[in-house]
């Protein structure tokens, strides 16, 4: 008989899980593997709440497995390391993002692009190499292979910094890869949520001029005064959008729901690049003409490899780039998910795991 999540491994763990596509969270007892020779075990201190957690909790992408313990913006303190671990030691602060495994041999893996490995293993809701299901950071304890551990910079805040492990790398990577990081460029960021507000901060740190394109007029003042955006367009205001046509070198689209692409493509200059990082559950409509006439490019991007994730965290620490967060206890998660679904968070929920989730 197959073992239960509570008994399949030796280490006791507690977390919060959804049991079905209703997406309602409740406490969940499970277990973690013993620390293997290449593994790092750590006590989870904080975990960010990504919109992907909400998509997955409600099975909006159609591949969720229940019980589901989300969380892939995980930071904590190392409590045990395997005999062959070199990267960190007990007491160090560490992070785990969206990945806990990959084949380590393919072209993608050997080029530090584990995120594009066809055998990449997601931090939660995936099948690990030992055939058990992975559980994420809405839990008190993590065990992960050291290759997928990020070293936390000294004196860099853990609570506000946690969202960088997904929101940070997902926006940093395409800005770099597509060359949208050159000082003086005009960059548009669509959707001012968890990913979007971090994208604004990185784009500003690279010296670009940033236009936020948002459905929420009430985010305008803060976007300009606090986040440092240069311009703010209300995407549902056709006049405003028309006036800004042909002004942008690149766009990072972080929108989590179905939305029209045509008005966004119109904002690009000829040869402009639009990168989708948001993952709406339904396909977007792609009009050909605005792409052809300006030789514009539309692309996608998913998180980043481990080397680039470490580079991004070190860059953020050096330039003091920190997400704006609302810290919550774990038993607020159902309300937090409702609010996230309504874009009612400035700009990322982070769960204070150490304070609010006690092992029994
Ligand atoms: P979020 O905090 O909810 O932000 C999404 C933003 O999109 C909202 O704040 C809102 O901004 C805008 N928006 C929401 N509904 C909209 C609609 N119907 N029309 C137009 N705009 C709308 O979510 P997030 O955590 O940043 O994640 C964003 C998306 O990226 C999700 O789909 C997530 O799964 C995906 N994601 C992808 C990767 C990757 O590797 N590619 C990694 C992480 C997350 P305004 O109020 O400003 O309009
Ligand atoms: Zn995420």
Short mmCIF file of C-alpha atoms and ligand atoms in Angstrom, two decimals:
data_model
loop_
_atom_site.label_atom_id
_atom_site.label_comp_id
_atom_site.label_asym_id
_atom_site.label_seq_id
_atom_site.Cartn_x
_atom_site.Cartn_y
_atom_site.Cartn_z
CA UNK A 1 0.00 0.00 0.00
CA UNK A 2 1.28 3.50 -0.86
CA UNK A 3 2.40 5.48 2.16
CA UNK A 4 0.57 8.67 3.14
CA UNK A 5 2.14 12.16 2.94
CA UNK A 6 2.45 11.98 6.73
CA UNK A 7 4.47 8.76 6.86
CA UNK A 8 6.34 8.51 3.53
CA UNK A 9 9.41 10.30 4.93
CA UNK A 10 11.07 10.37 8.40
CA UNK A 11 10.87 14.14 9.19
CA UNK A 12 7.57 15.48 10.51
CA UNK A 13 6.37 18.68 8.85
CA UNK A 14 3.31 20.91 9.06
CA UNK A 15 1.88 23.27 6.49
CA UNK A 16 -1.32 24.59 4.95
CA UNK A 17 -2.79 22.84 1.94
CA UNK A 18 -5.71 23.01 -0.45
CA UNK A 19 -7.46 19.66 -0.90
CA UNK A 20 -9.34 20.44 -4.12
CA UNK A 21 -10.01 23.14 -6.71
CA UNK A 22 -12.13 25.16 -4.28
CA UNK A 23 -8.73 26.58 -3.31
CA UNK A 24 -9.61 26.69 0.41
CA UNK A 25 -6.57 26.24 2.66
CA UNK A 26 -6.45 24.34 5.95
CA UNK A 27 -3.70 22.86 8.18
CA UNK A 28 -1.94 19.79 6.80
CA UNK A 29 0.46 17.29 8.36
CA UNK A 30 3.04 15.70 6.09
CA UNK A 31 6.70 14.66 6.10
CA UNK A 32 10.04 15.58 4.53
CA UNK A 33 12.92 13.34 3.50
CA UNK A 34 15.97 12.95 5.76
CA UNK A 35 18.83 15.30 4.82
CA UNK A 36 20.75 13.49 2.05
CA UNK A 37 24.47 14.03 1.47
CA UNK A 38 23.85 16.86 -1.02
CA UNK A 39 20.83 18.25 0.85
CA UNK A 40 20.26 21.33 2.96
CA UNK A 41 17.59 21.25 5.64
CA UNK A 42 16.21 24.58 6.83
CA UNK A 43 13.61 26.08 9.10
CA UNK A 44 11.26 28.20 7.00
CA UNK A 45 11.02 31.77 8.28
CA UNK A 46 9.03 33.58 5.56
CA UNK A 47 7.29 32.63 2.33
CA UNK A 48 5.86 34.96 -0.33
CA UNK A 49 2.43 34.43 -1.90
CA UNK A 50 2.69 34.41 -5.71
CA UNK A 51 -0.31 34.60 -8.04
CA UNK A 52 0.90 31.23 -9.40
CA UNK A 53 0.03 29.80 -5.96
CA UNK A 54 -3.53 31.03 -6.51
CA UNK A 55 -3.69 29.64 -10.09
CA UNK A 56 -2.43 26.31 -8.74
CA UNK A 57 -4.65 26.25 -5.62
CA UNK A 58 -7.70 26.57 -7.90
CA UNK A 59 -6.31 24.27 -10.62
CA UNK A 60 -6.61 27.07 -13.18
CA UNK A 61 -3.80 25.59 -15.29
CA UNK A 62 -5.30 22.08 -15.10
CA UNK A 63 -2.34 20.15 -13.63
CA UNK A 64 -2.67 20.66 -9.85
CA UNK A 65 -2.34 17.62 -7.60
CA UNK A 66 -3.98 17.67 -4.19
CA UNK A 67 -3.26 18.05 -1.36
CA UNK A 68 -1.28 21.05 -2.60
CA UNK A 69 1.11 23.00 -0.34
CA UNK A 70 2.20 26.03 -2.41
CA UNK A 71 5.00 28.50 -1.78
CA UNK A 72 8.09 29.13 -3.92
CA UNK A 73 9.48 32.32 -2.40
CA UNK A 74 10.95 30.58 0.63
CA UNK A 75 13.60 31.90 3.00
CA UNK A 76 14.91 30.35 6.18
CA UNK A 77 17.81 29.32 8.39
CA UNK A 78 19.86 26.20 7.80
CA UNK A 79 19.45 23.56 10.51
CA UNK A 80 21.35 20.63 8.97
CA UNK A 81 23.56 19.98 5.94
CA UNK A 82 24.53 16.73 4.24
CA UNK A 83 28.15 15.49 4.37
CA UNK A 84 28.93 16.70 0.81
CA UNK A 85 27.32 20.13 1.01
CA UNK A 86 29.75 22.96 0.28
CA UNK A 87 27.56 25.94 -0.42
CA UNK A 88 26.21 26.71 3.06
CA UNK A 89 26.55 25.73 6.71
CA UNK A 90 24.24 25.43 9.73
CA UNK A 91 22.97 28.86 10.78
CA UNK A 92 23.26 30.43 7.29
CA UNK A 93 20.25 32.18 5.78
CA UNK A 94 19.09 30.65 2.50
CA UNK A 95 16.33 30.77 -0.07
CA UNK A 96 14.53 28.38 -2.40
CA UNK A 97 12.59 29.62 -5.41
CA UNK A 98 10.46 27.78 -7.96
CA UNK A 99 12.80 24.85 -8.62
CA UNK A 100 14.09 21.96 -6.51
CA UNK A 101 15.43 19.72 -9.26
CA UNK A 102 16.43 19.30 -12.93
CA UNK A 103 18.37 16.70 -14.96
CA UNK A 104 21.68 18.61 -14.54
CA UNK A 105 22.99 17.17 -17.85
CA UNK A 106 21.04 18.62 -20.78
CA UNK A 107 22.05 21.68 -22.82
CA UNK A 108 19.82 23.90 -20.70
CA UNK A 109 21.18 22.63 -17.37
CA UNK A 110 24.82 22.80 -18.44
CA UNK A 111 24.24 26.41 -19.52
CA UNK A 112 22.79 27.43 -16.13
CA UNK A 113 19.24 27.42 -17.49
CA UNK A 114 17.75 24.73 -15.23
CA UNK A 115 14.45 26.60 -15.56
CA UNK A 116 14.24 25.46 -19.21
CA UNK A 117 15.22 21.83 -18.53
CA UNK A 118 12.44 19.49 -19.71
CA UNK A 119 12.88 17.57 -16.44
CA UNK A 120 12.86 20.60 -14.13
CA UNK A 121 11.09 19.80 -10.85
CA UNK A 122 8.91 22.52 -9.38
CA UNK A 123 9.09 23.27 -5.67
CA UNK A 124 5.51 22.18 -5.14
CA UNK A 125 2.94 20.00 -6.86
CA UNK A 126 5.53 18.06 -8.88
CA UNK A 127 6.94 14.54 -8.73
CA UNK A 128 10.42 14.40 -7.17
CA UNK A 129 13.18 11.90 -8.11
CA UNK A 130 12.02 9.59 -5.28
CA UNK A 131 8.48 9.54 -6.80
CA UNK A 132 6.94 11.54 -3.93
CA UNK A 133 5.09 14.83 -4.47
CA UNK A 134 6.90 18.09 -3.71
CA UNK A 135 5.46 20.45 -1.10
CA UNK A 136 6.30 24.14 -0.99
CA UNK A 137 7.02 26.83 1.56
CA UNK A 138 3.63 27.26 3.24
CA UNK A 139 5.26 24.87 5.73
CA UNK A 140 7.68 24.89 8.64
CA UNK A 141 10.53 22.84 7.19
CA UNK A 142 12.30 22.42 3.84
CA UNK A 143 14.85 19.94 2.54
CA UNK A 144 16.42 20.70 -0.84
CA UNK A 145 19.47 19.77 -2.90
CA UNK A 146 22.16 22.40 -2.39
CA UNK A 147 22.25 23.16 -6.12
CA UNK A 148 18.78 24.70 -5.78
CA UNK A 149 19.65 26.70 -2.66
CA UNK A 150 20.29 30.45 -2.96
CA UNK A 151 22.76 32.00 -0.50
CA UNK A 152 21.14 34.95 1.23
CA UNK A 153 23.27 38.11 1.27
CA UNK A 154 24.41 39.21 4.71
CA UNK A 155 22.15 41.76 6.42
CA UNK A 156 19.62 41.58 3.57
CA UNK A 157 16.06 41.49 4.97
CA UNK A 158 14.40 38.07 4.77
CA UNK A 159 10.76 39.15 5.05
CA UNK A 160 10.68 41.83 2.36
CA UNK A 161 13.34 40.06 0.30
CA UNK A 162 11.56 36.69 0.01
CA UNK A 163 9.46 37.61 -3.09
CA UNK A 164 12.63 38.20 -5.10
CA UNK A 165 12.97 34.41 -5.36
CA UNK A 166 10.13 34.31 -7.88
CA UNK A 167 8.83 37.83 -8.61
CA UNK A 168 12.41 39.15 -8.70
CA UNK A 169 14.04 36.60 -10.99
CA UNK A 170 11.00 36.37 -13.29
CA UNK A 171 11.31 40.06 -14.16
CA UNK A 172 15.10 40.50 -13.84
CA UNK A 173 15.85 37.65 -16.27
CA UNK A 174 13.86 38.90 -19.33
CA UNK A 175 15.00 42.50 -18.80
CA UNK A 176 18.60 41.23 -19.02
CA UNK A 177 18.19 38.52 -21.68
CA UNK A 178 16.21 40.67 -24.13
CA UNK A 179 18.56 43.63 -23.69
CA UNK A 180 15.91 45.78 -22.06
CA UNK A 181 18.37 46.89 -19.40
CA UNK A 182 20.19 49.69 -21.23
CA UNK A 183 20.19 53.13 -19.60
CA UNK A 184 17.84 55.56 -21.31
CA UNK A 185 15.57 52.90 -22.85
CA UNK A 186 11.82 53.28 -22.48
CA UNK A 187 10.37 50.22 -20.77
CA UNK A 188 6.71 49.44 -20.13
CA UNK A 189 5.59 47.28 -17.23
CA UNK A 190 2.05 45.93 -17.56
CA UNK A 191 0.21 45.04 -14.31
CA UNK A 192 1.37 46.57 -11.06
CA UNK A 193 1.17 43.53 -8.81
CA UNK A 194 3.82 41.35 -7.17
CA UNK A 195 5.89 40.85 -10.34
CA UNK A 196 5.12 44.25 -11.84
CA UNK A 197 6.25 46.38 -8.92
CA UNK A 198 9.56 44.49 -8.66
CA UNK A 199 10.00 44.88 -12.43
CA UNK A 200 9.66 48.65 -12.00
CA UNK A 201 12.39 48.61 -9.35
CA UNK A 202 14.83 46.55 -11.45
CA UNK A 203 14.13 48.56 -14.62
CA UNK A 204 14.81 51.79 -12.69
CA UNK A 205 18.00 50.34 -11.21
CA UNK A 206 19.19 49.57 -14.77
CA UNK A 207 18.72 53.24 -15.65
CA UNK A 208 15.70 52.88 -17.94
CA UNK A 209 12.68 55.15 -18.10
CA UNK A 210 9.65 53.25 -16.84
CA UNK A 211 6.02 53.46 -17.93
CA UNK A 212 3.52 51.52 -15.82
CA UNK A 213 0.47 50.29 -17.74
CA UNK A 214 -2.28 49.41 -15.30
CA UNK A 215 -6.04 48.92 -14.96
CA UNK A 216 -5.98 50.58 -11.52
CA UNK A 217 -5.91 54.38 -11.58
CA UNK A 218 -5.68 54.30 -7.78
CA UNK A 219 -2.13 52.90 -8.09
CA UNK A 220 -0.89 55.93 -10.07
CA UNK A 221 0.26 58.28 -7.31
CA UNK A 222 2.20 55.62 -5.45
CA UNK A 223 3.69 54.16 -8.65
CA UNK A 224 5.26 57.49 -9.46
CA UNK A 225 6.03 58.86 -6.00
CA UNK A 226 7.05 55.67 -4.21
CA UNK A 227 8.12 53.15 -6.82
CA UNK A 228 9.84 55.70 -9.03
CA UNK A 229 7.92 55.08 -12.28
CA UNK A 230 8.24 57.92 -14.78
CA UNK A 231 4.85 57.58 -16.47
CA UNK A 232 1.57 55.83 -15.74
CA UNK A 233 -0.98 54.78 -18.35
CA UNK A 234 -4.46 53.49 -17.61
CA UNK A 235 -4.78 50.60 -20.06
CA UNK A 236 -8.56 50.94 -20.27
CA UNK A 237 -8.31 54.61 -21.33
CA UNK A 238 -8.00 54.50 -25.16
CA UNK A 239 -7.06 58.20 -25.42
CA UNK A 240 -4.15 57.85 -23.00
CA UNK A 241 -2.97 54.68 -24.74
CA UNK A 242 -3.20 56.31 -28.18
CA UNK A 243 -1.16 59.30 -27.07
CA UNK A 244 1.65 56.94 -25.96
CA UNK A 245 1.70 54.86 -29.18
CA UNK A 246 5.16 53.99 -30.51
CA UNK A 247 7.06 55.16 -27.43
CA UNK A 248 8.42 51.97 -25.85
CA UNK A 249 11.51 49.87 -26.60
CA UNK A 250 10.25 46.95 -24.56
CA UNK A 251 7.36 45.69 -22.47
CA UNK A 252 7.21 43.17 -19.65
CA UNK A 253 3.62 41.94 -19.35
CA UNK A 254 2.90 40.49 -15.89
CA UNK A 255 -0.89 40.30 -16.13
CA UNK A 256 -2.43 37.20 -14.54
CA UNK A 257 -5.74 37.24 -16.44
CA UNK A 258 -6.96 37.35 -20.03
CA UNK A 259 -6.43 40.83 -21.53
CA UNK A 260 -6.10 42.46 -24.96
CA UNK A 261 -2.60 42.46 -26.51
CA UNK A 262 -3.22 44.82 -29.44
CA UNK A 263 -3.24 48.08 -27.41
CA UNK A 264 0.04 47.00 -25.78
CA UNK A 265 1.76 46.16 -29.10
CA UNK A 266 0.75 49.62 -30.32
CA UNK A 267 2.87 51.14 -27.55
CA UNK A 268 6.05 49.59 -28.98
CA UNK A 269 8.44 51.39 -31.30
CA UNK A 270 9.46 49.52 -34.48
CA UNK A 271 11.73 46.59 -33.41
CA UNK A 272 10.26 46.77 -29.92
CA UNK A 273 10.04 43.60 -27.82
CA UNK A 274 7.14 42.45 -25.71
CA UNK A 275 7.82 39.70 -23.17
CA UNK A 276 4.99 37.79 -21.53
CA UNK A 277 5.69 36.58 -18.01
CA UNK A 278 2.10 36.55 -16.73
CA UNK A 279 0.37 33.19 -17.20
CA UNK A 280 -3.37 33.68 -17.85
CA UNK A 281 -5.33 30.45 -17.94
CA UNK A 282 -6.87 31.22 -21.36
CA UNK A 283 -4.96 31.93 -24.63
CA UNK A 284 -4.39 35.56 -25.58
CA UNK A 285 -5.36 36.90 -28.99
CA UNK A 286 -2.31 37.72 -31.08
CA UNK A 287 -2.89 40.15 -33.97
CA UNK A 288 -0.34 39.72 -36.79
CA UNK A 289 -0.37 43.15 -38.44
CA UNK A 290 1.11 45.27 -35.66
CA UNK A 291 3.96 42.74 -35.39
CA UNK A 292 4.71 42.67 -39.13
CA UNK A 293 4.58 46.36 -39.75
CA UNK A 294 7.13 47.26 -37.10
CA UNK A 295 9.17 44.01 -37.07
CA UNK A 296 8.14 43.69 -33.45
CA UNK A 297 8.89 40.65 -31.36
CA UNK A 298 6.72 38.89 -28.82
CA UNK A 299 8.27 36.33 -26.48
CA UNK A 300 7.87 34.56 -23.17
CA UNK A 301 10.12 33.99 -20.18
CA UNK A 302 9.93 31.72 -17.13
CA UNK A 303 11.74 32.46 -13.85
CA UNK A 304 15.54 32.03 -14.26
CA UNK A 305 18.36 29.57 -13.66
CA UNK A 306 20.08 29.19 -10.30
CA UNK A 307 23.22 31.14 -11.28
CA UNK A 308 21.13 34.07 -12.48
CA UNK A 309 18.89 33.88 -9.40
CA UNK A 310 21.95 34.23 -7.17
CA UNK A 311 23.20 37.11 -9.35
CA UNK A 312 19.78 38.79 -9.08
CA UNK A 313 19.69 38.48 -5.26
CA UNK A 314 23.22 39.85 -4.98
CA UNK A 315 22.31 42.73 -7.34
CA UNK A 316 19.18 43.47 -5.30
CA UNK A 317 21.20 43.50 -2.06
CA UNK A 318 23.82 45.79 -3.60
CA UNK A 319 21.22 48.23 -4.94
CA UNK A 320 18.85 47.86 -1.99
CA UNK A 321 15.99 46.63 -4.15
CA UNK A 322 13.29 45.21 -1.90
CA UNK A 323 9.68 44.34 -2.67
CA UNK A 324 6.89 46.21 -0.83
CA UNK A 325 5.07 43.59 1.20
CA UNK A 326 2.21 43.00 3.59
CA UNK A 327 3.26 40.48 6.25
CA UNK A 328 0.50 38.06 7.25
CA UNK A 329 0.06 35.07 9.57
CA UNK A 330 -0.61 31.71 7.88
CA UNK A 331 -4.22 31.62 9.08
CA UNK A 332 -4.90 34.75 6.99
CA UNK A 333 -4.09 32.86 3.77
CA UNK A 334 -7.69 32.32 2.63
CA UNK A 335 -8.45 36.05 2.93
CA UNK A 336 -5.11 36.89 1.32
CA UNK A 337 -5.96 34.69 -1.70
CA UNK A 338 -9.36 36.39 -2.07
CA UNK A 339 -7.66 39.77 -2.00
CA UNK A 340 -4.90 38.68 -4.42
CA UNK A 341 -7.61 37.59 -6.87
CA UNK A 342 -8.95 41.15 -6.76
CA UNK A 343 -5.52 42.80 -7.17
CA UNK A 344 -5.95 44.14 -3.63
CA UNK A 345 -2.42 43.90 -2.28
CA UNK A 346 0.48 46.33 -2.22
CA UNK A 347 2.23 44.49 -3.64
CA UNK A 348 3.03 41.05 -2.24
CA UNK A 349 1.75 39.07 0.72
CA UNK A 350 4.52 37.39 2.71
CA UNK A 351 3.63 34.78 5.32
CA UNK A 352 5.46 35.00 8.64
CA UNK A 353 5.87 31.24 8.91
CA UNK A 354 8.13 31.14 11.98
CA UNK A 355 5.71 33.18 14.06
CA UNK A 356 2.41 31.72 12.90
CA UNK A 357 3.03 28.07 12.00
CA UNK A 358 4.16 25.92 14.90
CA UNK A 359 5.29 22.35 14.64
CA UNK A 360 3.25 20.20 17.08
P1 LIG B 1 -0.53 39.84 -9.06
O1 LIG B 1 0.22 40.33 -7.88
O2 LIG B 1 -1.95 39.42 -8.90
O3 LIG B 1 -0.39 40.93 -10.22
C1 LIG B 1 -1.05 40.81 -11.45
C2 LIG B 1 -1.50 42.19 -11.90
O4 LIG B 1 -2.14 42.05 -13.17
C3 LIG B 1 -2.56 42.83 -11.02
O5 LIG B 1 -2.02 43.49 -9.91
C4 LIG B 1 -3.22 43.81 -11.98
O6 LIG B 1 -2.44 44.99 -12.08
C5 LIG B 1 -3.11 43.09 -13.31
N1 LIG B 1 -4.40 42.46 -13.68
C6 LIG B 1 -5.11 41.55 -12.97
N2 LIG B 1 -6.23 41.19 -13.63
C7 LIG B 1 -6.22 41.91 -14.78
C8 LIG B 1 -7.10 41.97 -15.92
N3 LIG B 1 -8.22 41.25 -15.96
N4 LIG B 1 -6.77 42.80 -16.94
C9 LIG B 1 -5.64 43.54 -16.90
N5 LIG B 1 -4.78 43.52 -15.85
C10 LIG B 1 -5.06 42.72 -14.82
O7 LIG B 1 0.21 38.55 -9.69
P2 LIG B 1 1.78 38.20 -9.73
O8 LIG B 1 2.12 37.35 -8.57
O9 LIG B 1 2.54 39.40 -10.03
O10 LIG B 1 1.79 37.21 -10.99
C11 LIG B 1 1.40 37.68 -12.26
C12 LIG B 1 1.31 36.54 -13.26
O11 LIG B 1 2.62 36.05 -13.52
C13 LIG B 1 0.50 35.34 -12.81
O12 LIG B 1 -0.22 34.83 -13.91
C14 LIG B 1 1.56 34.36 -12.37
O13 LIG B 1 1.13 33.01 -12.41
C15 LIG B 1 2.62 34.64 -13.40
N6 LIG B 1 3.97 34.22 -13.03
C16 LIG B 1 4.79 33.80 -14.03
C17 LIG B 1 6.09 33.47 -13.76
C18 LIG B 1 7.00 33.08 -14.88
O14 LIG B 1 8.01 32.43 -14.61
N7 LIG B 1 6.73 33.49 -16.10
C19 LIG B 1 6.56 33.54 -12.45
C20 LIG B 1 5.72 34.00 -11.46
C21 LIG B 1 4.43 34.34 -11.75
P3 LIG B 1 -3.09 46.44 -12.21
O15 LIG B 1 -3.98 46.60 -11.02
O16 LIG B 1 -1.93 47.34 -12.23
O17 LIG B 1 -3.85 46.43 -13.52
ZN1 LIG B 2 5.80 32.71 -8.43
#
